[in-house]
GROMACS .gro file of C-alpha atoms in nm:
model
   89
    1MET     CA    1   0.020   0.003  -0.005
    2THR     CA    2   0.140   0.336  -0.056
    3GLU     CA    3   0.140   0.558   0.167
    4TYR     CA    4   0.006   0.918   0.207
    5ARG     CA    5   0.224   1.246   0.193
    6LEU     CA    6   0.107   1.482   0.539
    7LEU     CA    7   0.041   1.847   0.437
    8LEU     CA    8  -0.040   2.066   0.726
    9ASP     CA    9  -0.184   2.426   0.730
   10LEU     CA   10   0.065   2.692   0.844
   11GLU     CA   11  -0.129   2.767   1.165
   12VAL     CA   12  -0.152   2.416   1.248
   13VAL     CA   13   0.260   2.428   1.279
   14GLU     CA   14   0.239   2.720   1.464
   15GLN     CA   15  -0.001   2.585   1.729
   16VAL     CA   16   0.186   2.249   1.757
   17ASN     CA   17   0.500   2.464   1.772
   18ALA     CA   18   0.342   2.651   2.066
   19LEU     CA   19   0.255   2.318   2.286
   20PRO     CA   20   0.526   2.155   2.528
   21LYS     CA   21   0.773   1.927   2.410
   22ARG     CA   22   0.600   1.575   2.500
   23VAL     CA   23   0.245   1.694   2.365
   24ARG     CA   24   0.424   1.766   2.046
   25ALA     CA   25   0.632   1.505   2.009
   26ALA     CA   26   0.311   1.259   2.074
   27ILE     CA   27   0.117   1.500   1.787
   28PHE     CA   28   0.390   1.453   1.565
   29GLN     CA   29   0.366   1.041   1.644
   30ARG     CA   30  -0.020   1.068   1.577
   31LEU     CA   31   0.017   1.264   1.252
   32GLU     CA   32   0.233   0.998   1.139
   33ALA     CA   33   0.043   0.727   1.212
   34ILE     CA   34  -0.252   0.896   1.024
   35ARG     CA   35  -0.024   0.953   0.750
   36GLN     CA   36   0.036   0.574   0.724
   37SER     CA   37  -0.366   0.499   0.737
   38PRO     CA   38  -0.556   0.827   0.736
   39ASP     CA   39  -0.901   0.632   0.710
   40ARG     CA   40  -0.840   0.402   1.048
   41TRP     CA   41  -0.820   0.739   1.258
   42ALA     CA   42  -1.115   0.908   1.187
   43ASP     CA   43  -1.384   0.945   1.496
   44TYR     CA   44  -1.617   1.083   1.300
   45ALA     CA   45  -1.677   1.304   1.000
   46LYS     CA   46  -1.831   1.650   0.933
   47ASP     CA   47  -1.913   1.874   0.661
   48THR     CA   48  -1.729   2.197   0.565
   49PRO     CA   49  -2.005   2.496   0.417
   50ARG     CA   50  -1.868   2.401   0.059
   51GLY     CA   51  -1.970   2.054   0.126
   52ARG     CA   52  -1.599   1.892   0.178
   53ARG     CA   53  -1.588   1.576   0.392
   54LEU     CA   54  -1.348   1.654   0.675
   55GLU     CA   55  -1.223   1.392   0.889
   56VAL     CA   56  -1.169   1.426   1.236
   57HIS     CA   57  -0.950   1.259   1.513
   58VAL     CA   58  -1.000   1.313   1.866
   59MET     CA   59  -0.648   1.277   2.078
   60GLY     CA   60  -0.765   1.342   2.430
   61LYS     CA   61  -0.837   1.726   2.462
   62LEU     CA   62  -0.723   1.796   2.097
   63ALA     CA   63  -0.906   1.747   1.782
   64ILE     CA   64  -0.741   1.710   1.436
   65GLU     CA   65  -0.971   1.775   1.150
   66TYR     CA   66  -0.788   1.664   0.826
   67TRP     CA   67  -0.929   1.579   0.457
   68ILE     CA   68  -0.812   1.272   0.278
   69ASP     CA   69  -0.707   1.319  -0.077
   70PHE     CA   70  -0.798   0.978  -0.217
   71ALA     CA   71  -0.637   1.078  -0.586
   72ASP     CA   72  -0.333   1.302  -0.503
   73ARG     CA   73  -0.250   1.081  -0.165
   74HIS     CA   74  -0.201   1.341   0.017
   75VAL     CA   75  -0.363   1.375   0.392
   76LYS     CA   76  -0.476   1.777   0.467
   77VAL     CA   77  -0.449   1.857   0.809
   78PHE     CA   78  -0.676   2.180   0.811
   79ALA     CA   79  -0.743   2.263   1.202
   80LEU     CA   80  -0.617   2.153   1.524
   81ARG     CA   81  -0.869   2.226   1.803
   82ALA     CA   82  -0.994   2.210   2.118
   83ALA     CA   83  -1.181   1.867   2.130
   84ASP     CA   84  -1.567   1.913   2.186
   85ARG     CA   85  -1.712   1.533   2.216
   86GLY     CA   86  -2.060   1.669   2.194
   87ASP     CA   87  -2.029   1.836   1.890
   88HIS     CA   88  -2.049   1.512   1.651
   89GLU     CA   89  -2.345   1.333   1.792
   0.00000   0.00000   0.00000
């Protein structure tokens, strides 16, 4: 299986870099796992106003929002947000 290329929005990079080293390392480790198998890690999905489906992975208090571009084999991480475990129910 061909792995995906991981692309991060600049705002996500800045957010991750501002976190403590231990948390940052855990996030990068999880992003690597998502890159290898993005459909495995989605806890739920949501649609953008433009109709694009975003996958959301909840990691503790954080939610990683990403789009799987199957045609180009990219995982595009758009946002790192505080997890609201009730917004998808």
